[in-house]
């Protein structure tokens, strides 16, 4: 056992996935006069290097839609320049309900922005984030380091590491461990889970025609199907598929030979992209809404998936986490400016309050979208059709929806 005083920081972040990595950059970015940046340690269980693909589990074969407001935020955090070359702008979103007339089209030109959002493969995000983490000298990064236990002590939180006698402590520990490490559970924080009994099947699809910056979201009786524009690669036009289906059906479709898989996809989507010519590696993600019973405690805050894991239907999980991240960084710096601990409940409650309505609206939006569009209950189909026709034909409604998709407007969208 190490008996020396623990290594102490203002903030220790557990987990260098997208949420934790963004927070390290947000906390330590150069501030205004008199704004001393906090001392920050970022701990990550996976190894991090620029040789080969990123090893953190979140930087897998999925793709992520970054809203226009997330792009602005990543730019301010000096993360965007490393991501931009691999990010495809979305200039039009087409939402439709399979087998029914009507649909909604949202256009970047109508919203007077260069793009409604951007799509990047998580492997490319991993390269960009890790490059920024390894190049920054504003915080300390310890990769290949798994936190075993958290212990509340007066005015701080202590961390015990796996395979090490080192003890660390911080005025504030931010858990950004993705919710699967069990650290929140050790502290008695419950993860309240609602299973959608659906899985998202993801894969990259090569297609004969260029996507021209269009993103499709098609609601089918089995669940939503999204095709998102990706940058061309090796002369091929590509889209990222996120195909939500009931669990057993998703497993069956996952196992189909390539030609049958593409035929099934054509049957659901049609030929707006010409023939689908190739499907890349397929993977399944079981879908659930998970909400932590507490997001703050003295010297502790939960961020990203460990605080809230959303259905990916509206592509909001990381976008919401990034808005939380900016609010938390602001709170920490504001506490330090007045000489107070960033782990004091007074500040953490302010942080929580500043995020509450955005979290409620964003989580509610994704959740109600799933229940409205994945349901065949009498009346829901008509409601969907009326809703879409209304949005399509009323320009201000369409613009409001586009602003929601871009992450610029956070207001209640009650579709029930
Ligand atoms: C199919 C699908 C599609 C999605 N599409 C979108 C989208 O289009 N737009 C969007 O905004 N969101 C999307 N999301 C959500 C998005 O992927 C998540 O919000 C995001 O990845 C959350 O990242 P995170 O950093 O919270 O967690 P993770 O990525 O899980 O990161 C946690 C990190 O903590 C580390 N760690 C864990 N335990 C420990 C420990 N004990 N000690 C040290 N380190 C530890 C892990 O190694 C990992 O690197 C999608 C999700 C799914 C499933």
mmCIF file of C-alpha atoms in Angstrom, residues 5-307:
data_model
loop_
_atom_site.group_PDB
_atom_site.id
_atom_site.type_symbol
_atom_site.label_atom_id
_atom_site.label_comp_id
_atom_site.label_asym_id
_atom_site.label_seq_id
_atom_site.Cartn_x
_atom_site.Cartn_y
_atom_site.Cartn_z
ATOM 1 C CA UNK A 5 0.062 11.555 0.111
ATOM 2 C CA UNK A 6 -2.143 10.899 -2.862
ATOM 3 C CA UNK A 7 -1.367 12.673 -6.122
ATOM 4 C CA UNK A 8 -3.970 15.494 -6.060
ATOM 5 C CA UNK A 9 -5.746 17.323 -8.914
ATOM 6 C CA UNK A 10 -8.589 19.794 -9.233
ATOM 7 C CA UNK A 11 -10.355 17.364 -11.584
ATOM 8 C CA UNK A 12 -9.796 13.713 -12.464
ATOM 9 C CA UNK A 13 -11.756 12.353 -15.426
ATOM 10 C CA UNK A 14 -12.295 8.596 -15.640
ATOM 11 C CA UNK A 15 -12.638 7.506 -19.272
ATOM 12 C CA UNK A 16 -11.242 9.004 -22.487
ATOM 13 C CA UNK A 17 -14.178 8.180 -24.750
ATOM 14 C CA UNK A 18 -15.791 11.082 -26.593
ATOM 15 C CA UNK A 19 -17.306 12.568 -23.423
ATOM 16 C CA UNK A 20 -14.224 12.377 -21.164
ATOM 17 C CA UNK A 21 -11.811 13.486 -23.885
ATOM 18 C CA UNK A 22 -13.988 16.513 -24.759
ATOM 19 C CA UNK A 23 -14.142 17.507 -21.092
ATOM 20 C CA UNK A 24 -10.337 17.383 -20.702
ATOM 21 C CA UNK A 25 -10.039 19.744 -23.681
ATOM 22 C CA UNK A 26 -12.870 22.010 -22.468
ATOM 23 C CA UNK A 27 -11.488 22.356 -18.927
ATOM 24 C CA UNK A 28 -7.998 23.265 -20.035
ATOM 25 C CA UNK A 29 -8.578 25.442 -23.075
ATOM 26 C CA UNK A 30 -6.989 28.862 -22.640
ATOM 27 C CA UNK A 31 -9.501 31.111 -20.851
ATOM 28 C CA UNK A 32 -9.896 34.845 -20.302
ATOM 29 C CA UNK A 33 -7.730 36.994 -18.054
ATOM 30 C CA UNK A 34 -7.555 35.698 -14.479
ATOM 31 C CA UNK A 35 -9.073 32.343 -15.459
ATOM 32 C CA UNK A 36 -6.530 29.832 -14.187
ATOM 33 C CA UNK A 37 -7.094 26.492 -15.874
ATOM 34 C CA UNK A 38 -7.657 23.625 -13.410
ATOM 35 C CA UNK A 39 -5.116 20.832 -12.993
ATOM 36 C CA UNK A 40 -6.647 17.864 -14.805
ATOM 37 C CA UNK A 41 -5.789 14.164 -14.982
ATOM 38 C CA UNK A 42 -7.480 11.977 -17.608
ATOM 39 C CA UNK A 43 -7.428 8.228 -16.903
ATOM 40 C CA UNK A 44 -8.277 5.673 -19.593
ATOM 41 C CA UNK A 45 -8.334 1.881 -19.303
ATOM 42 C CA UNK A 46 -7.405 1.295 -22.973
ATOM 43 C CA UNK A 47 -3.969 2.021 -24.426
ATOM 44 C CA UNK A 48 -3.793 5.248 -26.492
ATOM 45 C CA UNK A 49 -1.306 5.729 -29.318
ATOM 46 C CA UNK A 50 -1.388 6.951 -32.875
ATOM 47 C CA UNK A 51 -0.103 3.628 -34.224
ATOM 48 C CA UNK A 52 -3.123 1.803 -35.558
ATOM 49 C CA UNK A 53 -6.810 2.343 -34.774
ATOM 50 C CA UNK A 54 -7.975 3.864 -31.469
ATOM 51 C CA UNK A 55 -8.458 1.164 -28.806
ATOM 52 C CA UNK A 56 -11.138 2.875 -26.683
ATOM 53 C CA UNK A 57 -14.329 0.820 -27.119
ATOM 54 C CA UNK A 58 -16.435 3.812 -28.278
ATOM 55 C CA UNK A 59 -14.271 4.354 -31.365
ATOM 56 C CA UNK A 60 -15.664 1.280 -33.102
ATOM 57 C CA UNK A 61 -17.245 0.664 -36.513
ATOM 58 C CA UNK A 62 -20.243 3.002 -35.907
ATOM 59 C CA UNK A 63 -20.604 6.476 -37.367
ATOM 60 C CA UNK A 64 -21.764 9.532 -35.455
ATOM 61 C CA UNK A 65 -23.904 12.436 -36.579
ATOM 62 C CA UNK A 66 -22.472 15.611 -35.096
ATOM 63 C CA UNK A 67 -24.972 18.445 -34.962
ATOM 64 C CA UNK A 68 -23.987 21.854 -36.324
ATOM 65 C CA UNK A 69 -23.758 23.157 -32.751
ATOM 66 C CA UNK A 70 -21.426 20.257 -31.822
ATOM 67 C CA UNK A 71 -19.199 21.195 -34.730
ATOM 68 C CA UNK A 72 -18.997 24.747 -33.349
ATOM 69 C CA UNK A 73 -18.164 23.368 -29.896
ATOM 70 C CA UNK A 74 -15.487 20.985 -31.206
ATOM 71 C CA UNK A 75 -13.949 23.878 -33.095
ATOM 72 C CA UNK A 76 -13.721 25.900 -29.875
ATOM 73 C CA UNK A 77 -12.090 22.881 -28.168
ATOM 74 C CA UNK A 78 -9.427 22.628 -30.935
ATOM 75 C CA UNK A 79 -10.765 19.175 -31.821
ATOM 76 C CA UNK A 80 -12.519 19.960 -35.094
ATOM 77 C CA UNK A 81 -9.486 20.495 -37.353
ATOM 78 C CA UNK A 82 -8.388 16.865 -36.825
ATOM 79 C CA UNK A 83 -11.927 15.564 -37.510
ATOM 80 C CA UNK A 84 -13.020 17.849 -40.370
ATOM 81 C CA UNK A 85 -11.175 16.078 -43.217
ATOM 82 C CA UNK A 86 -13.153 12.895 -42.455
ATOM 83 C CA UNK A 87 -16.535 14.503 -41.739
ATOM 84 C CA UNK A 88 -19.250 14.625 -44.426
ATOM 85 C CA UNK A 89 -21.607 17.636 -44.290
ATOM 86 C CA UNK A 90 -25.363 16.884 -44.294
ATOM 87 C CA UNK A 91 -27.109 19.344 -46.598
ATOM 88 C CA UNK A 92 -30.544 17.739 -46.610
ATOM 89 C CA UNK A 93 -32.440 15.423 -44.249
ATOM 90 C CA UNK A 94 -35.319 13.399 -45.683
ATOM 91 C CA UNK A 95 -37.692 11.889 -43.139
ATOM 92 C CA UNK A 96 -40.411 9.510 -44.317
ATOM 93 C CA UNK A 97 -42.811 6.872 -43.058
ATOM 94 C CA UNK A 98 -42.605 3.650 -45.082
ATOM 95 C CA UNK A 99 -45.729 2.874 -47.083
ATOM 96 C CA UNK A 100 -47.330 6.301 -46.525
ATOM 97 C CA UNK A 101 -47.396 9.432 -48.604
ATOM 98 C CA UNK A 102 -45.643 12.550 -47.495
ATOM 99 C CA UNK A 103 -42.475 13.174 -45.627
ATOM 100 C CA UNK A 104 -40.328 16.005 -44.345
ATOM 101 C CA UNK A 105 -37.353 17.573 -46.059
ATOM 102 C CA UNK A 106 -35.009 19.833 -44.115
ATOM 103 C CA UNK A 107 -32.450 21.814 -46.075
ATOM 104 C CA UNK A 108 -29.269 23.537 -45.009
ATOM 105 C CA UNK A 109 -29.979 26.276 -47.565
ATOM 106 C CA UNK A 110 -33.424 26.947 -46.065
ATOM 107 C CA UNK A 111 -31.885 27.064 -42.579
ATOM 108 C CA UNK A 112 -29.180 29.392 -43.998
ATOM 109 C CA UNK A 113 -26.302 27.241 -42.719
ATOM 110 C CA UNK A 114 -23.554 25.428 -44.653
ATOM 111 C CA UNK A 115 -24.632 22.076 -43.154
ATOM 112 C CA UNK A 116 -27.367 20.711 -40.872
ATOM 113 C CA UNK A 117 -24.794 18.405 -39.289
ATOM 114 C CA UNK A 118 -21.804 16.216 -40.120
ATOM 115 C CA UNK A 119 -21.273 12.455 -40.237
ATOM 116 C CA UNK A 120 -17.958 10.939 -39.203
ATOM 117 C CA UNK A 121 -16.936 7.332 -38.699
ATOM 118 C CA UNK A 122 -16.090 6.654 -35.057
ATOM 119 C CA UNK A 123 -12.690 5.319 -36.137
ATOM 120 C CA UNK A 124 -11.967 8.747 -37.666
ATOM 121 C CA UNK A 125 -13.254 10.459 -34.504
ATOM 122 C CA UNK A 126 -10.900 8.213 -32.500
ATOM 123 C CA UNK A 127 -7.925 9.307 -34.620
ATOM 124 C CA UNK A 128 -8.871 12.979 -34.206
ATOM 125 C CA UNK A 129 -9.565 12.811 -30.464
ATOM 126 C CA UNK A 130 -6.434 10.760 -29.694
ATOM 127 C CA UNK A 131 -4.244 13.077 -31.732
ATOM 128 C CA UNK A 132 -5.548 16.001 -29.639
ATOM 129 C CA UNK A 133 -5.106 14.059 -26.359
ATOM 130 C CA UNK A 134 -1.544 13.011 -27.137
ATOM 131 C CA UNK A 135 -0.499 16.451 -28.373
ATOM 132 C CA UNK A 136 -1.923 18.482 -25.497
ATOM 133 C CA UNK A 137 0.372 19.573 -22.680
ATOM 134 C CA UNK A 138 -2.486 21.254 -20.802
ATOM 135 C CA UNK A 139 -3.558 18.117 -18.889
ATOM 136 C CA UNK A 140 -2.026 14.810 -17.829
ATOM 137 C CA UNK A 141 -3.132 11.684 -19.674
ATOM 138 C CA UNK A 142 -2.612 8.214 -18.220
ATOM 139 C CA UNK A 143 -3.762 5.568 -20.665
ATOM 140 C CA UNK A 144 -3.740 1.826 -19.963
ATOM 141 C CA UNK A 145 -4.874 2.702 -16.429
ATOM 142 C CA UNK A 146 -8.104 1.271 -15.055
ATOM 143 C CA UNK A 147 -9.754 2.779 -11.994
ATOM 144 C CA UNK A 148 -10.770 0.036 -9.555
ATOM 145 C CA UNK A 149 -12.559 1.952 -6.844
ATOM 146 C CA UNK A 150 -13.695 5.422 -5.794
ATOM 147 C CA UNK A 151 -13.709 6.447 -2.133
ATOM 148 C CA UNK A 152 -15.365 9.635 -0.892
ATOM 149 C CA UNK A 153 -13.145 11.465 1.657
ATOM 150 C CA UNK A 154 -13.809 14.897 3.214
ATOM 151 C CA UNK A 155 -13.670 17.543 0.454
ATOM 152 C CA UNK A 156 -12.417 15.134 -2.208
ATOM 153 C CA UNK A 157 -12.707 11.743 -3.885
ATOM 154 C CA UNK A 158 -9.911 9.171 -3.833
ATOM 155 C CA UNK A 159 -9.271 6.747 -6.670
ATOM 156 C CA UNK A 160 -7.657 3.350 -6.409
ATOM 157 C CA UNK A 161 -6.178 1.890 -9.575
ATOM 158 C CA UNK A 162 -6.052 -1.653 -10.846
ATOM 159 C CA UNK A 163 -2.599 -3.280 -10.731
ATOM 160 C CA UNK A 164 -1.074 -0.316 -8.933
ATOM 161 C CA UNK A 165 -0.598 0.935 -5.404
ATOM 162 C CA UNK A 166 -0.884 4.555 -6.523
ATOM 163 C CA UNK A 167 -3.680 6.555 -4.910
ATOM 164 C CA UNK A 168 -4.990 9.649 -6.613
ATOM 165 C CA UNK A 169 -7.411 12.234 -5.355
ATOM 166 C CA UNK A 170 -9.330 15.178 -6.768
ATOM 167 C CA UNK A 171 -11.671 17.903 -5.624
ATOM 168 C CA UNK A 172 -13.951 16.632 -8.387
ATOM 169 C CA UNK A 173 -13.995 13.225 -10.077
ATOM 170 C CA UNK A 174 -15.927 13.064 -13.334
ATOM 171 C CA UNK A 175 -17.077 9.575 -14.242
ATOM 172 C CA UNK A 176 -17.133 9.347 -18.029
ATOM 173 C CA UNK A 177 -16.617 5.592 -18.069
ATOM 174 C CA UNK A 178 -19.501 4.780 -20.395
ATOM 175 C CA UNK A 179 -21.513 3.099 -17.691
ATOM 176 C CA UNK A 180 -20.174 -0.396 -18.138
ATOM 177 C CA UNK A 181 -17.280 -0.237 -15.678
ATOM 178 C CA UNK A 182 -19.470 -0.541 -12.580
ATOM 179 C CA UNK A 183 -17.894 2.389 -10.715
ATOM 180 C CA UNK A 184 -21.227 4.210 -10.385
ATOM 181 C CA UNK A 185 -22.873 1.015 -9.114
ATOM 182 C CA UNK A 186 -20.108 0.626 -6.485
ATOM 183 C CA UNK A 187 -21.180 4.020 -5.135
ATOM 184 C CA UNK A 188 -24.811 2.911 -5.003
ATOM 185 C CA UNK A 189 -25.856 4.955 -8.054
ATOM 186 C CA UNK A 190 -28.531 3.030 -9.918
ATOM 187 C CA UNK A 191 -28.769 2.800 -13.714
ATOM 188 C CA UNK A 192 -32.515 2.880 -14.479
ATOM 189 C CA UNK A 193 -33.024 1.019 -17.697
ATOM 190 C CA UNK A 194 -35.870 0.854 -20.221
ATOM 191 C CA UNK A 195 -35.164 -1.683 -22.942
ATOM 192 C CA UNK A 196 -36.598 -0.873 -26.379
ATOM 193 C CA UNK A 197 -36.355 -4.594 -27.229
ATOM 194 C CA UNK A 198 -34.696 -3.490 -30.424
ATOM 195 C CA UNK A 199 -31.144 -3.561 -31.743
ATOM 196 C CA UNK A 200 -29.405 -1.186 -34.110
ATOM 197 C CA UNK A 201 -27.667 -2.993 -36.927
ATOM 198 C CA UNK A 202 -24.865 -0.813 -38.244
ATOM 199 C CA UNK A 203 -22.703 -1.181 -41.364
ATOM 200 C CA UNK A 204 -21.160 0.902 -44.110
ATOM 201 C CA UNK A 205 -22.860 0.506 -47.493
ATOM 202 C CA UNK A 206 -21.348 1.253 -50.908
ATOM 203 C CA UNK A 207 -23.865 2.541 -53.445
ATOM 204 C CA UNK A 208 -23.938 3.220 -57.184
ATOM 205 C CA UNK A 209 -25.114 6.860 -56.934
ATOM 206 C CA UNK A 210 -23.585 9.714 -54.917
ATOM 207 C CA UNK A 211 -25.578 10.676 -51.807
ATOM 208 C CA UNK A 212 -25.093 14.405 -52.529
ATOM 209 C CA UNK A 213 -25.048 15.206 -48.816
ATOM 210 C CA UNK A 214 -28.503 13.755 -48.172
ATOM 211 C CA UNK A 215 -29.366 11.833 -44.989
ATOM 212 C CA UNK A 216 -32.404 9.555 -44.978
ATOM 213 C CA UNK A 217 -34.423 8.608 -41.916
ATOM 214 C CA UNK A 218 -37.154 6.138 -42.872
ATOM 215 C CA UNK A 219 -39.603 4.894 -40.269
ATOM 216 C CA UNK A 220 -40.674 1.325 -40.943
ATOM 217 C CA UNK A 221 -43.145 -0.792 -38.939
ATOM 218 C CA UNK A 222 -40.120 -2.602 -37.437
ATOM 219 C CA UNK A 223 -38.216 0.524 -36.457
ATOM 220 C CA UNK A 224 -36.309 3.442 -38.006
ATOM 221 C CA UNK A 225 -33.735 2.954 -40.765
ATOM 222 C CA UNK A 226 -31.162 5.692 -41.364
ATOM 223 C CA UNK A 227 -28.701 6.044 -44.222
ATOM 224 C CA UNK A 228 -26.176 8.776 -43.519
ATOM 225 C CA UNK A 229 -23.729 10.307 -45.992
ATOM 226 C CA UNK A 230 -20.039 9.375 -45.591
ATOM 227 C CA UNK A 231 -17.040 10.664 -47.526
ATOM 228 C CA UNK A 232 -16.261 8.635 -50.665
ATOM 229 C CA UNK A 233 -13.496 6.087 -50.134
ATOM 230 C CA UNK A 234 -11.321 4.361 -52.761
ATOM 231 C CA UNK A 235 -13.612 5.673 -55.513
ATOM 232 C CA UNK A 236 -16.779 4.333 -53.863
ATOM 233 C CA UNK A 237 -19.835 6.308 -52.743
ATOM 234 C CA UNK A 238 -20.651 5.316 -49.179
ATOM 235 C CA UNK A 239 -23.361 5.686 -46.543
ATOM 236 C CA UNK A 240 -23.524 4.619 -42.906
ATOM 237 C CA UNK A 241 -26.522 2.409 -42.146
ATOM 238 C CA UNK A 242 -28.267 2.420 -38.756
ATOM 239 C CA UNK A 243 -31.108 -0.099 -39.059
ATOM 240 C CA UNK A 244 -33.224 -0.566 -35.964
ATOM 241 C CA UNK A 245 -35.197 -3.811 -35.727
ATOM 242 C CA UNK A 246 -36.636 -6.130 -33.090
ATOM 243 C CA UNK A 247 -33.781 -8.098 -31.496
ATOM 244 C CA UNK A 248 -34.435 -11.532 -33.072
ATOM 245 C CA UNK A 249 -35.009 -10.074 -36.533
ATOM 246 C CA UNK A 250 -31.849 -7.964 -36.303
ATOM 247 C CA UNK A 251 -29.839 -11.085 -35.445
ATOM 248 C CA UNK A 252 -31.299 -12.929 -38.447
ATOM 249 C CA UNK A 253 -30.556 -10.029 -40.824
ATOM 250 C CA UNK A 254 -27.035 -9.697 -39.399
ATOM 251 C CA UNK A 255 -26.323 -13.306 -40.375
ATOM 252 C CA UNK A 256 -27.592 -13.049 -43.997
ATOM 253 C CA UNK A 257 -25.089 -13.510 -46.854
ATOM 254 C CA UNK A 258 -24.106 -10.117 -48.358
ATOM 255 C CA UNK A 259 -26.302 -10.366 -51.480
ATOM 256 C CA UNK A 260 -29.412 -11.281 -49.447
ATOM 257 C CA UNK A 261 -28.637 -8.584 -46.917
ATOM 258 C CA UNK A 262 -28.456 -5.935 -49.654
ATOM 259 C CA UNK A 263 -31.649 -7.241 -51.275
ATOM 260 C CA UNK A 264 -33.445 -6.962 -47.906
ATOM 261 C CA UNK A 265 -32.101 -3.434 -47.494
ATOM 262 C CA UNK A 266 -33.372 -2.477 -50.966
ATOM 263 C CA UNK A 267 -36.795 -3.861 -50.042
ATOM 264 C CA UNK A 268 -36.910 -1.482 -47.048
ATOM 265 C CA UNK A 269 -35.196 1.554 -48.574
ATOM 266 C CA UNK A 270 -35.724 1.456 -52.349
ATOM 267 C CA UNK A 271 -33.326 2.719 -55.013
ATOM 268 C CA UNK A 272 -32.796 6.421 -54.248
ATOM 269 C CA UNK A 273 -29.045 5.649 -54.091
ATOM 270 C CA UNK A 274 -29.050 3.306 -57.093
ATOM 271 C CA UNK A 275 -27.902 -0.251 -56.467
ATOM 272 C CA UNK A 276 -26.217 -1.089 -53.176
ATOM 273 C CA UNK A 277 -22.952 -2.710 -54.278
ATOM 274 C CA UNK A 278 -21.210 -3.699 -51.041
ATOM 275 C CA UNK A 279 -21.783 -4.012 -47.306
ATOM 276 C CA UNK A 280 -18.931 -3.594 -44.808
ATOM 277 C CA UNK A 281 -18.521 -5.112 -41.352
ATOM 278 C CA UNK A 282 -21.899 -5.452 -39.591
ATOM 279 C CA UNK A 283 -22.449 -5.057 -35.841
ATOM 280 C CA UNK A 284 -25.456 -5.048 -33.494
ATOM 281 C CA UNK A 285 -26.109 -2.673 -30.599
ATOM 282 C CA UNK A 286 -28.974 -3.569 -28.229
ATOM 283 C CA UNK A 287 -30.950 -0.377 -27.556
ATOM 284 C CA UNK A 288 -32.010 0.936 -24.192
ATOM 285 C CA UNK A 289 -32.650 4.178 -22.420
ATOM 286 C CA UNK A 290 -30.510 4.257 -19.285
ATOM 287 C CA UNK A 291 -30.694 7.084 -16.790
ATOM 288 C CA UNK A 292 -28.496 7.361 -13.697
ATOM 289 C CA UNK A 293 -30.450 7.877 -10.474
ATOM 290 C CA UNK A 294 -27.999 10.693 -9.531
ATOM 291 C CA UNK A 295 -25.697 12.756 -11.734
ATOM 292 C CA UNK A 296 -23.898 14.706 -8.993
ATOM 293 C CA UNK A 297 -22.721 14.078 -5.446
ATOM 294 C CA UNK A 298 -20.103 15.903 -3.387
ATOM 295 C CA UNK A 299 -16.847 15.687 -5.422
ATOM 296 C CA UNK A 300 -18.523 13.575 -8.134
ATOM 297 C CA UNK A 301 -20.247 14.181 -11.483
ATOM 298 C CA UNK A 302 -21.416 11.662 -14.100
ATOM 299 C CA UNK A 303 -20.989 12.570 -17.771
ATOM 300 C CA UNK A 304 -21.909 10.974 -21.109
ATOM 301 C CA UNK A 305 -23.357 7.471 -21.384
ATOM 302 C CA UNK A 306 -22.985 6.750 -17.664
ATOM 303 C CA UNK A 307 -25.366 9.657 -16.968
#
